[in-house]
PDB file of C-alpha atoms in Angstrom:
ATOM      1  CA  UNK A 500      -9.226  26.079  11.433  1.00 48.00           C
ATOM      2  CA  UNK A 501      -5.662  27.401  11.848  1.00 54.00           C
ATOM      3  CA  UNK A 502      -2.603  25.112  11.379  1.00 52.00           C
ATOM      4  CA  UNK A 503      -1.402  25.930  15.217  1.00 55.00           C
ATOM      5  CA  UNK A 504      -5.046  24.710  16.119  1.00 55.00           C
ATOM      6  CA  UNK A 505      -4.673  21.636  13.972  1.00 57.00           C
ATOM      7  CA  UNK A 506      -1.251  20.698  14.942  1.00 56.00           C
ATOM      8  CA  UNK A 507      -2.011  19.688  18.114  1.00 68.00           C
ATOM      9  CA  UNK A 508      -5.903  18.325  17.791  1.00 77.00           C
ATOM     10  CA  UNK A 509      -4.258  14.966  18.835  1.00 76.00           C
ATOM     11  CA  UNK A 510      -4.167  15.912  22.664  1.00 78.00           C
ATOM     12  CA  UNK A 511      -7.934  16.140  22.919  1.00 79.00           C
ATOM     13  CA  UNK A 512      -7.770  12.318  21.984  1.00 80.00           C
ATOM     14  CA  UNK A 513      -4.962  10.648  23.429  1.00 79.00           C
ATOM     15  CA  UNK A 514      -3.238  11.293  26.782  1.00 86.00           C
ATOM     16  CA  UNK A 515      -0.076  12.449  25.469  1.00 87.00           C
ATOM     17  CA  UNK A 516       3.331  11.979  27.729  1.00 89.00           C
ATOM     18  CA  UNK A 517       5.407  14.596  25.720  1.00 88.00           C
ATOM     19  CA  UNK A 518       8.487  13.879  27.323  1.00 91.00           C
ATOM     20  CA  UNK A 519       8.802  10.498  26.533  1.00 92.00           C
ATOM     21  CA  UNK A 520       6.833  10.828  23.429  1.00 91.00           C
ATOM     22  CA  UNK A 521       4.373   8.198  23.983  1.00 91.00           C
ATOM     23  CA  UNK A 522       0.396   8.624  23.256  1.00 90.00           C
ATOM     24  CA  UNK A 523      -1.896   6.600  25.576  1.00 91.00           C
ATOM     25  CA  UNK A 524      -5.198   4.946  24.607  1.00 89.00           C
ATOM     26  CA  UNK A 525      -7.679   3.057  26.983  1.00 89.00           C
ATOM     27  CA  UNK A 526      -9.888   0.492  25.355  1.00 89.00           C
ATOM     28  CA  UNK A 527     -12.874  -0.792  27.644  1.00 91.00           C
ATOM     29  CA  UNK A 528     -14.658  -4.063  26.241  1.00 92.00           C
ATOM     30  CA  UNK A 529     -17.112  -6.669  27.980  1.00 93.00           C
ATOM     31  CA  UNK A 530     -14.883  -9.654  27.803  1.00 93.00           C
ATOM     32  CA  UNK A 531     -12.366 -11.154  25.752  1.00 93.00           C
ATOM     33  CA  UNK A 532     -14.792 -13.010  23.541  1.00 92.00           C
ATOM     34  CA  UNK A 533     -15.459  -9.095  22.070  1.00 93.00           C
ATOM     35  CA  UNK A 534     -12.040  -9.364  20.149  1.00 93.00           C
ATOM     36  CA  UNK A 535     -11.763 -12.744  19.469  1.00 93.00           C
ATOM     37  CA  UNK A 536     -13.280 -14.209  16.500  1.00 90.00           C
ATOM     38  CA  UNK A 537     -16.095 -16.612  17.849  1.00 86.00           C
ATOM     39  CA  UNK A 538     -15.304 -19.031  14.439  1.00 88.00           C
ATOM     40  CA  UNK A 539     -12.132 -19.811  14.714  1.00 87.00           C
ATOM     41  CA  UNK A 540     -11.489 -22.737  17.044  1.00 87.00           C
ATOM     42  CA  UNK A 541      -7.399 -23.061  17.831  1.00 87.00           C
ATOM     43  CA  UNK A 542      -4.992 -23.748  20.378  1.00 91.00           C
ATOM     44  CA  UNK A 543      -4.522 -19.460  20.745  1.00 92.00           C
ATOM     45  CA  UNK A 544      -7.876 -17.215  19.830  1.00 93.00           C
ATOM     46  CA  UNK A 545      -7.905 -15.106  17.278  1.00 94.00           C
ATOM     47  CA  UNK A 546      -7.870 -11.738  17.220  1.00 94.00           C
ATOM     48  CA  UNK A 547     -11.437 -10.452  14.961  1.00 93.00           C
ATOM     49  CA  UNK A 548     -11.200  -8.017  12.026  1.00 92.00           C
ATOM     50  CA  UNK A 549     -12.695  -5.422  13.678  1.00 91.00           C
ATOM     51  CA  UNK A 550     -10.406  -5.514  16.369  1.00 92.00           C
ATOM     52  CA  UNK A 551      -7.739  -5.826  14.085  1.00 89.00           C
ATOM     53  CA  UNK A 552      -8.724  -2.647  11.844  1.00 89.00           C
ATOM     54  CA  UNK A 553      -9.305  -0.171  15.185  1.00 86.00           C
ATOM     55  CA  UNK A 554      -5.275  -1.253  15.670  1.00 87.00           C
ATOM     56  CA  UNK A 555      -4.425   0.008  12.728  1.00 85.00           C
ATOM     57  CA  UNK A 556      -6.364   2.869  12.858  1.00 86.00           C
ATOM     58  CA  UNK A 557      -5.578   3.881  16.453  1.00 84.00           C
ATOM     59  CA  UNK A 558      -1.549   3.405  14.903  1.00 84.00           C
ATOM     60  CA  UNK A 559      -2.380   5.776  12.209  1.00 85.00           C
ATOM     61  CA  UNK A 560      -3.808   8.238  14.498  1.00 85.00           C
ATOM     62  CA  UNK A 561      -0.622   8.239  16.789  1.00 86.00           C
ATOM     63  CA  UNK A 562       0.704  11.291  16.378  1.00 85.00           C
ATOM     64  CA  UNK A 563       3.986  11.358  14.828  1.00 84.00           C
ATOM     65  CA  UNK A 564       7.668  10.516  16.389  1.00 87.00           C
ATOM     66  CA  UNK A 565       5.189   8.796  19.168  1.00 89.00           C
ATOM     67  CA  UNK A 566       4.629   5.322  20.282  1.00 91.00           C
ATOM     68  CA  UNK A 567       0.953   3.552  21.057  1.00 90.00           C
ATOM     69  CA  UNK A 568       0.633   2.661  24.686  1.00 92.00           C
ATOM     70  CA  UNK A 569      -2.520   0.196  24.488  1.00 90.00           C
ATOM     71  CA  UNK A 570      -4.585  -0.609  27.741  1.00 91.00           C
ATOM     72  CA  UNK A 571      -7.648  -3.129  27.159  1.00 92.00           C
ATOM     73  CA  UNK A 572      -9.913  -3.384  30.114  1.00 94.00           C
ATOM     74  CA  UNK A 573     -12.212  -5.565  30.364  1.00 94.00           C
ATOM     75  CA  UNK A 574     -15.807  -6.063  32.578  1.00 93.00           C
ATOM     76  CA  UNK A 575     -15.286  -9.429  33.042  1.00 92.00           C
ATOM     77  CA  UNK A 576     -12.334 -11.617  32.445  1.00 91.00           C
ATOM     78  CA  UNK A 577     -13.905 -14.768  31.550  1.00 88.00           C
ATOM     79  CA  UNK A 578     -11.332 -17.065  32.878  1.00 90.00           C
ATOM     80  CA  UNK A 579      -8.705 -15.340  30.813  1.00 92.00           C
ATOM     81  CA  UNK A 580      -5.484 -14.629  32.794  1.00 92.00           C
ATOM     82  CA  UNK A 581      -3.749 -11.275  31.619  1.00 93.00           C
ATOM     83  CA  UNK A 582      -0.415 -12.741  30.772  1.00 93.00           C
ATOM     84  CA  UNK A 583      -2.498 -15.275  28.502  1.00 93.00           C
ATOM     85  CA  UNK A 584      -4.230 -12.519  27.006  1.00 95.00           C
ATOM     86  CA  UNK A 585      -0.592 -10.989  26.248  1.00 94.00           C
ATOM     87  CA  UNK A 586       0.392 -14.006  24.875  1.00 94.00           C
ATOM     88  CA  UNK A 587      -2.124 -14.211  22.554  1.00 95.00           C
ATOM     89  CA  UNK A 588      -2.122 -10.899  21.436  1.00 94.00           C
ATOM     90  CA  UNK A 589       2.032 -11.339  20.430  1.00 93.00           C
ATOM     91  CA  UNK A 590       0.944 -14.169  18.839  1.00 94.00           C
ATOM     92  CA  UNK A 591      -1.484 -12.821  16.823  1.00 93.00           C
ATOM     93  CA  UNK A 592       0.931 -10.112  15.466  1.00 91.00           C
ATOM     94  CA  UNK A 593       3.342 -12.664  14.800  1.00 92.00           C
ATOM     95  CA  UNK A 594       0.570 -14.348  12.445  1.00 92.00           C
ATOM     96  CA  UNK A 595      -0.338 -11.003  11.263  1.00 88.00           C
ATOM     97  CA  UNK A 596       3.266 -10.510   9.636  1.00 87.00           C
ATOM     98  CA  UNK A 597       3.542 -13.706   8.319  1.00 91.00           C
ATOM     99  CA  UNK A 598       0.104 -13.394   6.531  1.00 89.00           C
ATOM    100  CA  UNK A 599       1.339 -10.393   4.991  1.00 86.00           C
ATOM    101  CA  UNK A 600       5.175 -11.504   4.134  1.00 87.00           C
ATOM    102  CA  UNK A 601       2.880 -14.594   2.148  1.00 91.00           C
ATOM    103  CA  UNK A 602       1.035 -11.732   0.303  1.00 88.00           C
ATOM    104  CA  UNK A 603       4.393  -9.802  -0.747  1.00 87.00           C
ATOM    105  CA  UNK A 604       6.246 -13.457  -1.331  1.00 90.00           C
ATOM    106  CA  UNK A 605       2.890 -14.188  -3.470  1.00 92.00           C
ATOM    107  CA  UNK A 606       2.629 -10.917  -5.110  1.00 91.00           C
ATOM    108  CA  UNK A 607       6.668 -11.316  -6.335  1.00 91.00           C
ATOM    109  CA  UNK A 608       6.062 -14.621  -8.245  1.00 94.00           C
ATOM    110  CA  UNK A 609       3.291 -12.560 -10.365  1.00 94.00           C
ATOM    111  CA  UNK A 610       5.643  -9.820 -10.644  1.00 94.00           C
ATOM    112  CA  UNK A 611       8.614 -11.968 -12.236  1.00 95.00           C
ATOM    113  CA  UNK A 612       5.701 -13.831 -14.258  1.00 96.00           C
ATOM    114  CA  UNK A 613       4.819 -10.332 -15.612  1.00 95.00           C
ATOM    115  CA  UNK A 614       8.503  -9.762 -16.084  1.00 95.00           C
ATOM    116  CA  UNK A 615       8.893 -12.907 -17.979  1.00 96.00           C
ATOM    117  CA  UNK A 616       5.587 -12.399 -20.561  1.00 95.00           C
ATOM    118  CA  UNK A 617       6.904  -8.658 -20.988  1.00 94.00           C
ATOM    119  CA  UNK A 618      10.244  -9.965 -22.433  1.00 94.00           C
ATOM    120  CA  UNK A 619       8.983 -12.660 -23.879  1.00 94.00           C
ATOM    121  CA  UNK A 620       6.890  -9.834 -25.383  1.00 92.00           C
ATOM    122  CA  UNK A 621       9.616  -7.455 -26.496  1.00 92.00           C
ATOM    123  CA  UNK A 622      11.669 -10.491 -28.315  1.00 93.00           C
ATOM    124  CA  UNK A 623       8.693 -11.533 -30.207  1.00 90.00           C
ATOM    125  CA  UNK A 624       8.068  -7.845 -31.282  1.00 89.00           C
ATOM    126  CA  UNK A 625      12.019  -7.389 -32.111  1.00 90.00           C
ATOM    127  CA  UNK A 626      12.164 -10.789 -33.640  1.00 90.00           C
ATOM    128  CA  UNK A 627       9.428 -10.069 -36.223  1.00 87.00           C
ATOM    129  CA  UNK A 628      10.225  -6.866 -36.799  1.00 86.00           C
ATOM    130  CA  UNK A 629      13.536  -7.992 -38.252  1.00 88.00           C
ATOM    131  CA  UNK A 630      11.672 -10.368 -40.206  1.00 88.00           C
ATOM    132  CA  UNK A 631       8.467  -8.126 -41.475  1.00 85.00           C
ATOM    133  CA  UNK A 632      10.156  -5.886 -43.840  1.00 83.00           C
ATOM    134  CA  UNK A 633       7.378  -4.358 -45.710  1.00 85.00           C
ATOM    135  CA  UNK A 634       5.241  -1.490 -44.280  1.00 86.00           C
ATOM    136  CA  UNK A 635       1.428  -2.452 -44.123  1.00 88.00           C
ATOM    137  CA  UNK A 636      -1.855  -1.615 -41.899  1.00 90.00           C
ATOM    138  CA  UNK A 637      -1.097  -5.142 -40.474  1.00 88.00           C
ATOM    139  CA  UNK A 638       2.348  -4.290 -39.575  1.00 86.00           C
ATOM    140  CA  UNK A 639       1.532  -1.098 -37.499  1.00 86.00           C
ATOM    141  CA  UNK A 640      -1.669  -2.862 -35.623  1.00 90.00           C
ATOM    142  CA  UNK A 641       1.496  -5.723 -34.509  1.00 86.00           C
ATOM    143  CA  UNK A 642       3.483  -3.400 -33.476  1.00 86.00           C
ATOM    144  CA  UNK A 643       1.386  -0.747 -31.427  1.00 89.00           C
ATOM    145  CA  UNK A 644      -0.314  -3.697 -29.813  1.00 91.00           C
ATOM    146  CA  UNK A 645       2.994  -5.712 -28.747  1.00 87.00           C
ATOM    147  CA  UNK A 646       4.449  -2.085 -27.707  1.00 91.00           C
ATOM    148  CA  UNK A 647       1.522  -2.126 -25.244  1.00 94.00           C
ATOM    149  CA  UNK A 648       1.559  -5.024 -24.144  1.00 92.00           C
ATOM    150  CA  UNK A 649       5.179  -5.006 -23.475  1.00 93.00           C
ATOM    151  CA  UNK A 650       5.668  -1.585 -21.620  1.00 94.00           C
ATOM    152  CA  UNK A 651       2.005  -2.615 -19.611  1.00 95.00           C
ATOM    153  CA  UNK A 652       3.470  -6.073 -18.272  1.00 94.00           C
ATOM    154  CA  UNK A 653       6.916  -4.625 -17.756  1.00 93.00           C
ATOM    155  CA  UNK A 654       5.293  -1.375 -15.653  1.00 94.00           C
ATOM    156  CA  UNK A 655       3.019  -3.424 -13.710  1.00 93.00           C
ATOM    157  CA  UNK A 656       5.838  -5.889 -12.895  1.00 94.00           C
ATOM    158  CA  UNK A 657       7.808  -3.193 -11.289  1.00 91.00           C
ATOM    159  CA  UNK A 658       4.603  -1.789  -9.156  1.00 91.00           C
ATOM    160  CA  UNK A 659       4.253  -4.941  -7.738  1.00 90.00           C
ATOM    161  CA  UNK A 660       8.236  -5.267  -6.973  1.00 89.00           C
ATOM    162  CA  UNK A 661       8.615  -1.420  -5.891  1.00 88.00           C
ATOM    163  CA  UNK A 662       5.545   0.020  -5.067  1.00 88.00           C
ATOM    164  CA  UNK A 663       3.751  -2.546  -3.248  1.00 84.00           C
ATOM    165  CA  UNK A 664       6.232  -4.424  -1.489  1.00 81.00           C
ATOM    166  CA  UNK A 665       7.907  -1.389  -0.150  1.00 83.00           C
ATOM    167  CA  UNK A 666       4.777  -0.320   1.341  1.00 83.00           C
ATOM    168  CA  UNK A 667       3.595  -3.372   3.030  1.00 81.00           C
ATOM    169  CA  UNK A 668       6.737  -3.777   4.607  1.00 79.00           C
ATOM    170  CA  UNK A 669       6.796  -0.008   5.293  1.00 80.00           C
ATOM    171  CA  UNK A 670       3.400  -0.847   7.202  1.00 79.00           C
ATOM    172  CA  UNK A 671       5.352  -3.846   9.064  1.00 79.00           C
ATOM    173  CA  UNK A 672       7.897  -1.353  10.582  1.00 81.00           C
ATOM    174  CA  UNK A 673       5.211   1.371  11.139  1.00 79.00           C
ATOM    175  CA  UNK A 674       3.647  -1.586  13.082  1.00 80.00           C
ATOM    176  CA  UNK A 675       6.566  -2.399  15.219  1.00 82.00           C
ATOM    177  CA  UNK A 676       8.140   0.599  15.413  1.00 85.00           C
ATOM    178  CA  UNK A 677       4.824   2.481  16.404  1.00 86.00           C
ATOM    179  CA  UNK A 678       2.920   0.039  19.048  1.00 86.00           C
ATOM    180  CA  UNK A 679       5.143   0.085  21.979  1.00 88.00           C
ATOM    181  CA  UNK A 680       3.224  -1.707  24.754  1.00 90.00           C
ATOM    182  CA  UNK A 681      -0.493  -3.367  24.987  1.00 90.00           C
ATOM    183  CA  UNK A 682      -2.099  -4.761  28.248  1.00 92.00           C
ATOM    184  CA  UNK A 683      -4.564  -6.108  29.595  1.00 93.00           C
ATOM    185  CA  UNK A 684      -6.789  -5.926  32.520  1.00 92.00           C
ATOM    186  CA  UNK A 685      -9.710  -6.461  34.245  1.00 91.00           C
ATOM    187  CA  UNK A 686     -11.619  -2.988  34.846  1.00 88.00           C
ATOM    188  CA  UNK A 687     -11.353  -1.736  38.057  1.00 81.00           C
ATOM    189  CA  UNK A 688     -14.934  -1.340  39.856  1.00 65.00           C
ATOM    190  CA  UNK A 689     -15.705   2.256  39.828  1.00 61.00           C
ATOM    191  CA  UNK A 690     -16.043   3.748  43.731  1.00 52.00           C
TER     192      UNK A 690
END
C-alpha cells in the first residue's frame, strides 16, 4: 500500500470535517444499561470497561491535529434523560482521572522508596569499601552485587518518576485535549 493511500485511510472510517478538523463517530447501542456496569450500584452509573476501552481506542484512532465528536444513540432510552446521560458521562471522566492521578501519586511513593534503598545501597557499598582493605573472592562478589543492586533500584526509581508518570499524564491531556464533544440520544426511527 502506498504512503498517499495510507495517509488518508482514516476518511473511510470517520466522517471527517477538514475544516474544522474534527472526526465524527456514531455509536448505536440498545439502551444505556449496554455501557453501564450492571454491578456497581451508586448514586451516578458507571461507565463498563468495555465501554471504557472502545473510548480510548476510538481516541487513538482520531486522526491527528483532530478532535473526537462522539454521538451515542440509543434504541430505547430507558427512562434516562440525555442531559443525565451527559452528566454521567463527565462524571465518569472526572473519576477516570482521579483513578489514574492515585496510580501516578501511588507509583511515586515506590519510586522515592526505590530511591531511598538505592542510596542506602551505595553508602553501604562506599562505607565498606573504605573499611575492606584487602582484595579477596569475597570482596569482589560484595561489590558486583551491591553495584547491581544500586544502579537497578536507582534506574527503576527514575522509570517510575520519568517514564511512567509522564506518560499517564501525557494520556490525561491526549484525553482532554482529543475528545471534544459526546452526546447522547435516542435513535431516530428509520422512515
Amino acid at each position: 500500500m502506498k504512503f498517499k493511500r495510507r495517509q488518508f485511510i482514516e476518511e473511510n472510517f470517520f466522517a471527517l470535517d477538514k475544516e474544522n478538523k474534527i472526526a465524527h463517530i456514531d455509536l448505536e447501542f440498545g439502551s444505556p444499561k449496554d455501557i453501564f456496569d450492571s454491578n456497581v450500584v451508586g448514586k451516578t452509573p458507571m461507565l463498563n470497561d468495555d465501554f471504557m476501552e472502545w473510548l480510548t481506542t476510538a481516541l487513538e484512532y482520531t486522526p491527528r491535529r483532530y478532535k473526537l465528536d462522539l454521538s451515542i444513540h440509543f434504541d430505547e432510552m430507558d427512562g434516562y434523560e440525555e442531559e443525565a446521560l451527559s452528566d454521567a458521562f463527565k462524571k465518569n471522566m472526572m473519576l477516570e482521572f482521579i483513578r489514574i492521578e492515585k496510580k501516578v501519586h501511588s507509583k511515586n511513593k515506590i519510586a522515592y522508596l526505590l530511591i531511598g534503598l538505592g542510596l542506602a545501597f551505595l553508602l553501604s557499598m562506599i562505607l565498606i569499601e573504605s573499611l575492606w582493605q584487602e582484595e579477596s573472592l569475597a570482596h569482589t562478589i560484595f561489590t558486583y552485587i551491591f553495584d547491581i543492586a544500586t544502579t537497578v533500584t536507582l534506574w527503576e526509581a527514575l522509570t517510575i518518576l520519568v517514564v511512567e508518570t509522564f506518560e499517564r499524564r501525557k494520556e490525561m491531556r491526549f484525553f482532554v485535549k482529543t475528545l471534544n464533544e459526546v452526546t447522547f440520544a435516542k435513535k431516530e426511527a428509520k422512515q
